[in-house]
Coordinates of C-alpha atoms in Angstrom, one line a residue:
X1 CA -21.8 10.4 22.2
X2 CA -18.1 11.1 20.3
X3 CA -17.3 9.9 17.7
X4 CA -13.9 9.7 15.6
X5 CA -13.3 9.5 11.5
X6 CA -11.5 7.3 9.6
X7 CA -11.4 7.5 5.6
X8 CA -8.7 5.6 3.2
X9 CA -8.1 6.3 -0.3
X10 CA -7.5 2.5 -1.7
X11 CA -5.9 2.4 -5.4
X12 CA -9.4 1.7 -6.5
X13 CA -11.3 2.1 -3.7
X14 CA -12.0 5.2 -0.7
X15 CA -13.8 3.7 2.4
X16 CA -14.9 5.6 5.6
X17 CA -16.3 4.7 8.9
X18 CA -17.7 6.8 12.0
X19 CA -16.2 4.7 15.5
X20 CA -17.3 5.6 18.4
X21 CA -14.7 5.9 21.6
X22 CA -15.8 2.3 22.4
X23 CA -14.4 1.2 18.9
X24 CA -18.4 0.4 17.4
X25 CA -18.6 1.0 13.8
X26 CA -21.6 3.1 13.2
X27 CA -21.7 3.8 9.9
X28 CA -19.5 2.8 7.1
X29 CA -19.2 4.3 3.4
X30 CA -17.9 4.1 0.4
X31 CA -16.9 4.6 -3.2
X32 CA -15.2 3.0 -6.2
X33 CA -12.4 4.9 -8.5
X34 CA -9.9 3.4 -11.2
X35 CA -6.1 3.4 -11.5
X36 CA -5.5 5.0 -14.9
X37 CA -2.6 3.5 -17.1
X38 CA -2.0 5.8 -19.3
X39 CA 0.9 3.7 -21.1
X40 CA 2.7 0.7 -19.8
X41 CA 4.6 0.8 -16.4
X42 CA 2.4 4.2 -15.5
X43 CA 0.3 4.5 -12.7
X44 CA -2.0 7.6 -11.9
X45 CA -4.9 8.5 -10.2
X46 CA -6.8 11.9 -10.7
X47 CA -6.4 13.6 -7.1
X48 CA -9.5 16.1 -7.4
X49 CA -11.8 13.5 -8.4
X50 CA -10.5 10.7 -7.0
X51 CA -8.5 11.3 -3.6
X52 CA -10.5 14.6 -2.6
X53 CA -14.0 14.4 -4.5
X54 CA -14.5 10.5 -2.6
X55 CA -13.3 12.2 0.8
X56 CA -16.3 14.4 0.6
X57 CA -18.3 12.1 -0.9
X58 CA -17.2 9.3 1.9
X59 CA -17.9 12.3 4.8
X60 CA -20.9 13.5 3.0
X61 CA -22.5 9.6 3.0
X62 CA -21.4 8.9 6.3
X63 CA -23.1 12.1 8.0
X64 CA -25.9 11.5 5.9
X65 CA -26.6 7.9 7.1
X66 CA -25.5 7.9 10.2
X67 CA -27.6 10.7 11.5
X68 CA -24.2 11.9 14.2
X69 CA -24.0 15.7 14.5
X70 CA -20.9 16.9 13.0
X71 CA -19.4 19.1 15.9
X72 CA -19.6 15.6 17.9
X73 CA -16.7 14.2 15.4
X74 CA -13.7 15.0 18.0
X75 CA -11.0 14.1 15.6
X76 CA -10.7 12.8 12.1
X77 CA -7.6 11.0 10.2
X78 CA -6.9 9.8 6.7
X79 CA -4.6 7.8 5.2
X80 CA -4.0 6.9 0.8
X81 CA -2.2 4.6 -1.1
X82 CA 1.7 5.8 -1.0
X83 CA 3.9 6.8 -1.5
X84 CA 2.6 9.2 -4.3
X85 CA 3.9 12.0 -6.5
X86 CA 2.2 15.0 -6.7
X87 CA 3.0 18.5 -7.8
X88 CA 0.8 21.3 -6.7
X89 CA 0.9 25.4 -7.2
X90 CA 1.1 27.9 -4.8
X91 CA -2.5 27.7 -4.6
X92 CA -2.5 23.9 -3.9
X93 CA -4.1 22.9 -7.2
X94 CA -2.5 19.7 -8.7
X95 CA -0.5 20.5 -12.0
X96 CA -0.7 16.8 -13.2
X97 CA -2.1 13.5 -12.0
X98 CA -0.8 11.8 -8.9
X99 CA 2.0 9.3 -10.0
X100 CA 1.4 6.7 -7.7
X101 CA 3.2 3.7 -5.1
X102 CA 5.8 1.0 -7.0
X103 CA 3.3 0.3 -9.3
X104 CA 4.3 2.8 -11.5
X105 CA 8.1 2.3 -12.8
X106 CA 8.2 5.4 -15.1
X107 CA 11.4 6.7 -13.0
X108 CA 13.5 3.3 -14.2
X109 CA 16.0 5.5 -15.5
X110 CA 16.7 7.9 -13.1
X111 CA 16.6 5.4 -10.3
X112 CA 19.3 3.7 -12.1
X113 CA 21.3 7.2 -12.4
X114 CA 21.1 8.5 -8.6
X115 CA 22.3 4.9 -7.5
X116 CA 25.4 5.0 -9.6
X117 CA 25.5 8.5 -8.3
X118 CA 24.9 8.3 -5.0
X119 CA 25.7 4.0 -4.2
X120 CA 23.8 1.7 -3.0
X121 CA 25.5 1.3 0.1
X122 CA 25.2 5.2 1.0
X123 CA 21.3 5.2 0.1
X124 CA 21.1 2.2 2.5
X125 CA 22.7 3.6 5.2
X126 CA 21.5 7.0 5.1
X127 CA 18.3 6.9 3.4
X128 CA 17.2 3.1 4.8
X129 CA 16.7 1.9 1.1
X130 CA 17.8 1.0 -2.1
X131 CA 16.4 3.1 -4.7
X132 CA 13.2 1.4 -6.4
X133 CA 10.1 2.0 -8.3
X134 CA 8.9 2.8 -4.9
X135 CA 10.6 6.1 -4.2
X136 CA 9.7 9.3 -4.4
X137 CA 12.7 11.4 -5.1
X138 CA 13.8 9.7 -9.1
X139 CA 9.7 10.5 -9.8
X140 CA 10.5 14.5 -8.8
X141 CA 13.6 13.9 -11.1
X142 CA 11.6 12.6 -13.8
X143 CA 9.3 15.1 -13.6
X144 CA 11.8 17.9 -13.6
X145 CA 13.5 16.1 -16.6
X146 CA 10.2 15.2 -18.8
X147 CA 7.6 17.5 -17.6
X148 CA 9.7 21.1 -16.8
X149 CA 7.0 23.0 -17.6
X150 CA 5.1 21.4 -14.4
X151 CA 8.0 21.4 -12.4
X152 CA 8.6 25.2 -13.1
X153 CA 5.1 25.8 -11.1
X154 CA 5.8 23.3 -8.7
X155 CA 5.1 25.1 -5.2
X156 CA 5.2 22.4 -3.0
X157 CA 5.5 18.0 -4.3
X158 CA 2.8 16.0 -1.9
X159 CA 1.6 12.7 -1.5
X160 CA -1.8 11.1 -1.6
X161 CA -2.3 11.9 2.1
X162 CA -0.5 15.3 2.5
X163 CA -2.7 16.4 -0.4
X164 CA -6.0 15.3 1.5
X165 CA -4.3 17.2 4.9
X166 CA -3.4 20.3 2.9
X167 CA -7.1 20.4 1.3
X168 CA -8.9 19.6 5.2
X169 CA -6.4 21.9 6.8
X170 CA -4.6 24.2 4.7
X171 CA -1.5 22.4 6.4
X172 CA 1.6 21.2 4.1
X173 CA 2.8 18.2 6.0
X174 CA 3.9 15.0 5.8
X175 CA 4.3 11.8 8.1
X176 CA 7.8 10.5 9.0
X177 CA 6.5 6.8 7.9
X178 CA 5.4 8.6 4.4
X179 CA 8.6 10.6 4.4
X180 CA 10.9 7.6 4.1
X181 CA 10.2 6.5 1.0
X182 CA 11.0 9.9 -0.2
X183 CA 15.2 8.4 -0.7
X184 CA 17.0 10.4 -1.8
X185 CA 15.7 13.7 0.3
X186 CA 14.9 12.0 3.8
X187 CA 17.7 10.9 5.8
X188 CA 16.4 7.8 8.5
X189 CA 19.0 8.8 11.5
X190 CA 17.8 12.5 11.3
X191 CA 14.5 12.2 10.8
X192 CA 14.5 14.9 8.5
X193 CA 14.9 16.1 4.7
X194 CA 18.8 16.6 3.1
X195 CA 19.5 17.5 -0.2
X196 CA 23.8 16.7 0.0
X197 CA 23.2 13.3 -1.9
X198 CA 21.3 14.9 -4.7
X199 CA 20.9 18.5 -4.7
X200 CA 19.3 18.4 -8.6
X201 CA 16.3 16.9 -7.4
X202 CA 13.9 19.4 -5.9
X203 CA 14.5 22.8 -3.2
X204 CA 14.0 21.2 0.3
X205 CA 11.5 23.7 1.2
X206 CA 9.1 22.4 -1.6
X207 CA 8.9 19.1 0.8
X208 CA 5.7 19.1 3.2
X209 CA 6.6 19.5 6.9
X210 CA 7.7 16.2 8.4
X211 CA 5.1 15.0 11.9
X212 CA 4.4 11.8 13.6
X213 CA 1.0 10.0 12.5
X214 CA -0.2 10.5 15.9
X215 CA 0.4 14.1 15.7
X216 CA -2.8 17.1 15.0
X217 CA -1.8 18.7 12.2
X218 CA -4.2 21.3 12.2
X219 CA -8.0 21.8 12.0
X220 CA -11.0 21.8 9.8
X221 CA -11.3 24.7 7.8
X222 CA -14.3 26.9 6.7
X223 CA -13.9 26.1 3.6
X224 CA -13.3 22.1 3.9
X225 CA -16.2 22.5 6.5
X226 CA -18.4 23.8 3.6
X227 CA -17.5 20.6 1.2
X228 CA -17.5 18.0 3.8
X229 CA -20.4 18.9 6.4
X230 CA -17.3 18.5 9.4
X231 CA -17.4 21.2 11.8
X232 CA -14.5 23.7 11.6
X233 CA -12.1 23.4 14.3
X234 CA -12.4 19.6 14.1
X235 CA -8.8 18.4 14.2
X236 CA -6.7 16.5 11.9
X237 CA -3.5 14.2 12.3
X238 CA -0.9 14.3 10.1
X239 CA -2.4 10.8 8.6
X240 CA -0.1 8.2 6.6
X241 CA 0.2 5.7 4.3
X242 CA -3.2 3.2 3.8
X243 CA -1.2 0.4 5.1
X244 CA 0.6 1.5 8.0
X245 CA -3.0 2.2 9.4
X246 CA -4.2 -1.4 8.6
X247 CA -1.5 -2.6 10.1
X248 CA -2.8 -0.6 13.1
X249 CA -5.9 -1.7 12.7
X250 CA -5.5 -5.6 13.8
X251 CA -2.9 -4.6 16.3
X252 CA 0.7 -4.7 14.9
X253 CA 2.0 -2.5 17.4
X254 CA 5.0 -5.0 19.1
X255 CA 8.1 -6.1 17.9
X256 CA 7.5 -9.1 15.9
X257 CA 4.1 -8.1 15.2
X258 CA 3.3 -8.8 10.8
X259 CA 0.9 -7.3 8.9
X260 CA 0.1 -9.4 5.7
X261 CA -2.3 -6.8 3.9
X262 CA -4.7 -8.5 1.0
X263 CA -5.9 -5.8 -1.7
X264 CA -5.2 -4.5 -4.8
X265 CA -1.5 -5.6 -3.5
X266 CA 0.0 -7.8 -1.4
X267 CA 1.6 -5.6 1.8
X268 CA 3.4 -6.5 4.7
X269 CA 4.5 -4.4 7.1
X270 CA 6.8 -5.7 10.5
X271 CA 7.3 -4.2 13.5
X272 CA 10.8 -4.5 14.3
X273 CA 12.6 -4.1 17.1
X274 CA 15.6 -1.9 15.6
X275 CA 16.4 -0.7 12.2
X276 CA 16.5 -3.2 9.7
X277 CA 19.1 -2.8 6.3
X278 CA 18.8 -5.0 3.5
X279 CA 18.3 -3.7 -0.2
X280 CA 15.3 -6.6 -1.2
X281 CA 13.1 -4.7 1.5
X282 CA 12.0 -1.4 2.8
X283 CA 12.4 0.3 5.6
X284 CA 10.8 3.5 7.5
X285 CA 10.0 5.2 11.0
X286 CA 7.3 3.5 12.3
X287 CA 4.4 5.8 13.4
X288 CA 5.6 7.1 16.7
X289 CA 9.5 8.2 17.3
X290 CA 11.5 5.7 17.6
X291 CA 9.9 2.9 17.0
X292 CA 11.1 0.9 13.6
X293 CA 9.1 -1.0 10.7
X294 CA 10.7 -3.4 7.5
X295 CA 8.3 -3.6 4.8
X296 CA 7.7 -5.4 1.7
X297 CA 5.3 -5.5 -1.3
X298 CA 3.7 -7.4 -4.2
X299 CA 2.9 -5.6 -7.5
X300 CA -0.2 -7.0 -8.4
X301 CA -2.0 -8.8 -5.9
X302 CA -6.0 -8.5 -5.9
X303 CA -5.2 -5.9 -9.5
X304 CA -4.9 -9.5 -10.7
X305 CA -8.3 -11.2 -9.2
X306 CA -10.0 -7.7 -11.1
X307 CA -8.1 -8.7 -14.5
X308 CA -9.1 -12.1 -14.9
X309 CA -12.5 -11.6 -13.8
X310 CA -12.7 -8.9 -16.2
X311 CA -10.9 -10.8 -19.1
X312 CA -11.5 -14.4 -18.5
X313 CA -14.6 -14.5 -17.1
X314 CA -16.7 -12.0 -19.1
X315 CA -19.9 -14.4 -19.2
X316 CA -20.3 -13.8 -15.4
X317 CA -22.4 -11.2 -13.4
X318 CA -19.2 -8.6 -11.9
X319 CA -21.1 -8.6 -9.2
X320 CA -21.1 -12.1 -8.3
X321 CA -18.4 -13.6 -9.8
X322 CA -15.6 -14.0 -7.4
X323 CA -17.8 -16.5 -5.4
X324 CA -18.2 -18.4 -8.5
X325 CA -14.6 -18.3 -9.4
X326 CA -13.9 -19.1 -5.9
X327 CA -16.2 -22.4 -6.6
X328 CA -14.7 -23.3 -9.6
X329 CA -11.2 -23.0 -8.4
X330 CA -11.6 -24.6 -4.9
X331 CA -12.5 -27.8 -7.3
X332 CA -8.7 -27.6 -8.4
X333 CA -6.5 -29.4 -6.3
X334 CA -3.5 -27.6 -4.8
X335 CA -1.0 -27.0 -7.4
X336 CA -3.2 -26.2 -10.1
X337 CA -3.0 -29.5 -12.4
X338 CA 0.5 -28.6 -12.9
X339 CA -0.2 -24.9 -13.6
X340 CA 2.2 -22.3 -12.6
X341 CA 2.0 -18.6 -12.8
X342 CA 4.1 -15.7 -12.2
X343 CA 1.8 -12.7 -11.1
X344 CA 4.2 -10.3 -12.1
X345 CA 1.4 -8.4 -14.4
X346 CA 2.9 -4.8 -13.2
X347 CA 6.7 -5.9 -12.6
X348 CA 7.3 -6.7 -9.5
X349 CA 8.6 -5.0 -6.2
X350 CA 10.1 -7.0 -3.1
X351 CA 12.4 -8.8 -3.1
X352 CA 13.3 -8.6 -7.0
X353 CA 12.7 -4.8 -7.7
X354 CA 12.3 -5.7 -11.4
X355 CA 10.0 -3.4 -13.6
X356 CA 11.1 -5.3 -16.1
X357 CA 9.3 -8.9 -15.1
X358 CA 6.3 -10.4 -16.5
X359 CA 2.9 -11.9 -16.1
X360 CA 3.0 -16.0 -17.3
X361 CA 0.9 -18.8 -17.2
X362 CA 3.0 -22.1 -17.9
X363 CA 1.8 -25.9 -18.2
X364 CA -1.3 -25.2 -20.0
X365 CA -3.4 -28.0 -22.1
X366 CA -6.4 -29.0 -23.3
X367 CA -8.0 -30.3 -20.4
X368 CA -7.6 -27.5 -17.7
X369 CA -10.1 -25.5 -16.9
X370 CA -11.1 -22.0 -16.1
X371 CA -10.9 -23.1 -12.3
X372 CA -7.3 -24.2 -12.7
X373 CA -6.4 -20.8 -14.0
X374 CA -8.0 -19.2 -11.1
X375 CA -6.7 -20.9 -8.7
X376 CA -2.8 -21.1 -10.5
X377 CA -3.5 -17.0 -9.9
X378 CA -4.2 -17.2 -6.6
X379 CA -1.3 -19.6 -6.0
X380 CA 1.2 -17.5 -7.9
X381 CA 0.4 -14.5 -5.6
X382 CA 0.9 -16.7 -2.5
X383 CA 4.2 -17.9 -4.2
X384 CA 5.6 -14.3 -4.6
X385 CA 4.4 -13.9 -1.3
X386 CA 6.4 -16.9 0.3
X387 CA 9.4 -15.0 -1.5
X388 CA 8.7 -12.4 0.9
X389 CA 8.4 -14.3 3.9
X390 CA 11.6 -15.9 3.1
X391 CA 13.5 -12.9 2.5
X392 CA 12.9 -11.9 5.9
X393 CA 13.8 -15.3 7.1
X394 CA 17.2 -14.7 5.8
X395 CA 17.9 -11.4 7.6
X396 CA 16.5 -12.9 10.7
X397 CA 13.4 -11.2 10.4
X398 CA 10.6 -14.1 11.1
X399 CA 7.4 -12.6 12.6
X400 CA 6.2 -13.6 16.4
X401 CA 2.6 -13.2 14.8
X402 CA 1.0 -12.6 11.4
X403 CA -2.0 -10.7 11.5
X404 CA -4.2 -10.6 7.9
X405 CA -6.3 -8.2 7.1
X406 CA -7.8 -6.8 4.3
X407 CA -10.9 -7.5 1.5
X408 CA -8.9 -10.4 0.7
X409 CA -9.1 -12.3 3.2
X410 CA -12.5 -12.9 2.2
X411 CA -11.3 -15.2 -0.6
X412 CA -10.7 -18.2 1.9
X413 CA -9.3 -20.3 -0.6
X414 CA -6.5 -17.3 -1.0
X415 CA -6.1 -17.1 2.7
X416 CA -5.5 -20.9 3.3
X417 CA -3.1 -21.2 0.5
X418 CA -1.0 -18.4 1.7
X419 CA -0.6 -20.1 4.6
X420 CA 0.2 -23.8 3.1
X421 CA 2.6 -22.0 0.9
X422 CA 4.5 -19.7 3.4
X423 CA 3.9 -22.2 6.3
X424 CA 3.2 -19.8 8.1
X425 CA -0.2 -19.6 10.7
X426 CA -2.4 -16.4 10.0
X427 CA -4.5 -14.3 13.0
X428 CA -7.4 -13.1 11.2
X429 CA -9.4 -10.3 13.4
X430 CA -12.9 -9.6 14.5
X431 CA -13.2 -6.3 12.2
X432 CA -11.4 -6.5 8.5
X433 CA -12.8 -3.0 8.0
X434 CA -9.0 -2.1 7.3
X435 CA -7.3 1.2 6.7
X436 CA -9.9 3.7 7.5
X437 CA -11.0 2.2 10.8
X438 CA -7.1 1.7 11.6
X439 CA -7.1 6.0 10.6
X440 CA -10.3 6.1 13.2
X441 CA -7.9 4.9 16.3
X442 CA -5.4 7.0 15.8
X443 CA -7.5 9.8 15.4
X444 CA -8.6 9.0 18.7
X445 CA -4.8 8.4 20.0
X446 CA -4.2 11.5 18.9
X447 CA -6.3 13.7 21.3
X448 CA -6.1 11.2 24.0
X449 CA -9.4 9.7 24.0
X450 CA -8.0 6.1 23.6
X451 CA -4.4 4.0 24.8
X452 CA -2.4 2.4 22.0
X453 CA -3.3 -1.1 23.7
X454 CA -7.2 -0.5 23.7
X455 CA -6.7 -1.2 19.9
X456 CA -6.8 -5.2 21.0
X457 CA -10.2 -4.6 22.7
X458 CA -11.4 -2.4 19.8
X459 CA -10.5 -5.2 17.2
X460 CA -9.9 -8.3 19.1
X461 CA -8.4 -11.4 17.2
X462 CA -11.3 -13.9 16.1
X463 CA -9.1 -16.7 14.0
X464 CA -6.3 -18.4 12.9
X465 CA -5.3 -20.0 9.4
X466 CA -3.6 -22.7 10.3
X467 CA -0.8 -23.6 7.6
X468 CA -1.6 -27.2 6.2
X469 CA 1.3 -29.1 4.2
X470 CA 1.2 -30.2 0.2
X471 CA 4.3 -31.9 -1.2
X472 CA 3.1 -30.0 -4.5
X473 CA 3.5 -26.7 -3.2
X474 CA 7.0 -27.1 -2.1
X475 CA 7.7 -28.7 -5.5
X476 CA 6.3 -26.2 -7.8
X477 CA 7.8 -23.0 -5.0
X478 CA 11.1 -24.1 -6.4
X479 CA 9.8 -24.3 -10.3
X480 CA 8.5 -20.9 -9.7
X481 CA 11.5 -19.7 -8.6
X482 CA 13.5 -21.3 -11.6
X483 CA 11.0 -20.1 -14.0
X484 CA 11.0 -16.4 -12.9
X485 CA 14.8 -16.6 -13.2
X486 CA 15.0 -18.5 -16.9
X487 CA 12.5 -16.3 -18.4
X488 CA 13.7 -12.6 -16.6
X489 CA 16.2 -11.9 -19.7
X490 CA 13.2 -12.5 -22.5
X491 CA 11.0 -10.3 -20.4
X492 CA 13.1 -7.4 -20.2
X493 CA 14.0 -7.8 -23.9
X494 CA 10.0 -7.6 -24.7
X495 CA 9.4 -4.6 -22.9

């Protein structure tokens, strides 16, 4: 038999499956980590323990229980939660922790300085995007500015993936789809790095090499041989970020395909058809040349299901409490009892791009419930979420199909509001393994073992949500709207 690897660093969990060319799962893995907030607005993970300590422990686990002889793995892939910030010495240590995705808004300053610098309209047409809390090149900027020291040693900056490549391979590369969110220093019509819109920032040749996700990168090393039990030689795409692969994983691989990704955040990813330009959204390369993707993303999506487990519900196993929440808050009728919450716990990304914006829960009295809460949580993401959907209404953006994925769309009482309040039907598929097997198929792309369109045998649509209507939903979409707005000025004077 052949077999290919997938493994996916998640921001707080790394999960790995063995596929074999057939697309049967035969052994899955893995292996919890935290997002460390080191102050408010930060986000970090520790890259030796947590990006390359669960990869070996992942390929380690997965050899171990699945009983597969390592030299018949033909191809692995990886992709990580991006895009990260990492600087790393000449010897490929990290000098700091990885700065991670949009969660982490530490760079507010500096993205406000290179866009008054640069414009808004430049970075848009040369760069694909507005600068956010989701790009790369203010976090190099605020490194250089707060942490010089680091930056001094800084041989090479990588991302989550790039770091797991470079450690497999001894490689230094990056994927065009990662790339993109690197604005300032990646330019989307030359598919390559420029430093003429800000030449502070960082030497270009400290940027990874730019590939295509489908791409070998290089091979299994002796030494990453020696810490994962792969067999040298083995090789290795050039991997990319965790959601472009889950994406891949339920089949968005047409024009007007949508990926609606439920985890720690809520992701989407379309397929477009051509390049799409609008400042409340993203844009990148998708994963093979010339092919485009518009992307958008919540804050705090399933970080939020965590905290109020964690903080409200304290009385209740960990283990088994989101079933009981579930219970509880399914005996809520939609709209909460007139509660209304903005999930915006870690700011908030598309479309507002406001680090600034804050978690509330308004409408409270005595007689609601913990179940009300729960479910005014649940119906707050699917509001931010309808924001997205109509944002890409407006540019004429609607998707053909919406394909969900993720742990999330385990929480069926999540899954059917998102629908009632985007209106929009959801194709759930057969496998919701995610990310790492999504990494598994294009590892097999990669060495030709497997056709892009096999990936609709491999993972074959099981389900659809159908979107029901609620008068309340539409009523309370337009309070959340009002309240975000009414409250925006008090929340960025509080932070």
């Amino acid at each position: 038999m052949a077999y290919t690897l997938g493994i996916d660093i998640g921001t707080y969990e790394t999960k790995g499956v063995l596929v074999d060319f057939e697309g049967r799962v035969v052994a899955q893995a893995a292996r919890g980590h935290q997002m460390l907030v080191p102050q408010p607005g930060w986000a970090e993970h520790r890259p030796e323990e947590d990006w390359w300590g669960d990869f070996v422990y992942v390929c380690q686990t997965l050899l171990r229980d699945s009983g597969v002889d390592s030299r018949d793995i033909k191809a692995v892939a990886c992709s990580a939660i991006g895009p990260c910030m990492l600087p790393v010495d000449a010897q490929g240590a990290p000098l700091m922790n990885g700065v991670l995705y949009g969660v982490d808004g530490r760079a507010e300053a500096e993205v406000r300085e290179l866009t008054d610098r640069i414009g808004e309209d430049v970075l848009i047409d040369r760069c694909g995007n507005a600068l956010t809390s989701q790009s790369v090149g203010p976090k190099i900027l605020w490194l250089k500015r707060h942490r010089p020291e680091l930056y001094a040693q800084t041989a090479h900056v990588l991302t989550s993936t790039s770091f797991l490549v470079q450690r497999l391979t001894s490689e230094v590369v990056i994927d065009h789809y990662t790339a993109a969110n690197f604005a300032p220093l990646y330019d989307v019509e030359r598919l390559d790095w420029i430093d003429d819109l800000a030449d502070d920032i960082l030497p270009l040749q400290k940027l990874p090499r730019l590939m295509w996700s489908g791409e070998i990168a290089g091979e299994i090393t002796q030494a990453a041989a020696a810490a994962t039990g792969l067999a040298p030689g083995t090789p290795v795409t050039a991997g990319t970020i965790d959601a472009a692969a889950e994406a891949f994983s339920v089949g968005v691989d047409q024009p007007g395909d949508m990926m609606m990704m439920y985890g720690s955040t809520i992701f989407i990813i379309l397929r477009a058809a051509e390049r799409v330009a609008d400042p409340r959204i993203w844009y990148a390369p998708w994963l093979f040349k010339g092919e485009h993707a518009s992307m958008a993303g919540l804050a705090t999506s399933g970080t939020l299901t965590h905290w109020f487990r964690d903080q409200i519900a304290r009385d209740l196993d960990p283990v088994k409490a989101f079933p009981t929440l579930a219970k509880e808050a399914a005996a809520s009728p939609p709209g909460a009892n007139g509660l209304l919450m903005l999930p915006y716990f870690s700011g908030e990304r598309t479309p507002i791009h406001d680090v600034h914006a804050k978690g509330a829960l308004f409408g409270l009295n005595l007689t609601h419930t913990r179940g009300d809460m729960y479910r005014a949580l649940i119906e707050g993401i699917a509001y931010g979420t309808r924001h997205v959907t109509e944002t890409f209404a407006e540019i004429g953006q609607s998707p053909q199909r919406l394909l969900a994925v993720g742990g999330g769309t385990q929480n069926r009482l999540w899954l059917q509001a998102t629908s009632d309040i985007t209106g929009i039907d959801q194709v759930v598929c057969e496998k919701a393994t995610g990310a790492s097997y999504g990494d598994a198929f294009l590892a097999a792309l990669a060495i030709g073992a497997v056709d892009r369109s096999d990936i609709l045998t491999w993972n074959p649509a099981t389900e659809t949500v159908s979107a029901q209507s609620h008068d309340v939903y539409r009523e309370s979409y337009t309070l959340f709207r009002r309240l975000y707005e009414q409250t925006k000025d008090i929340a960025a004077e509080i932070s």
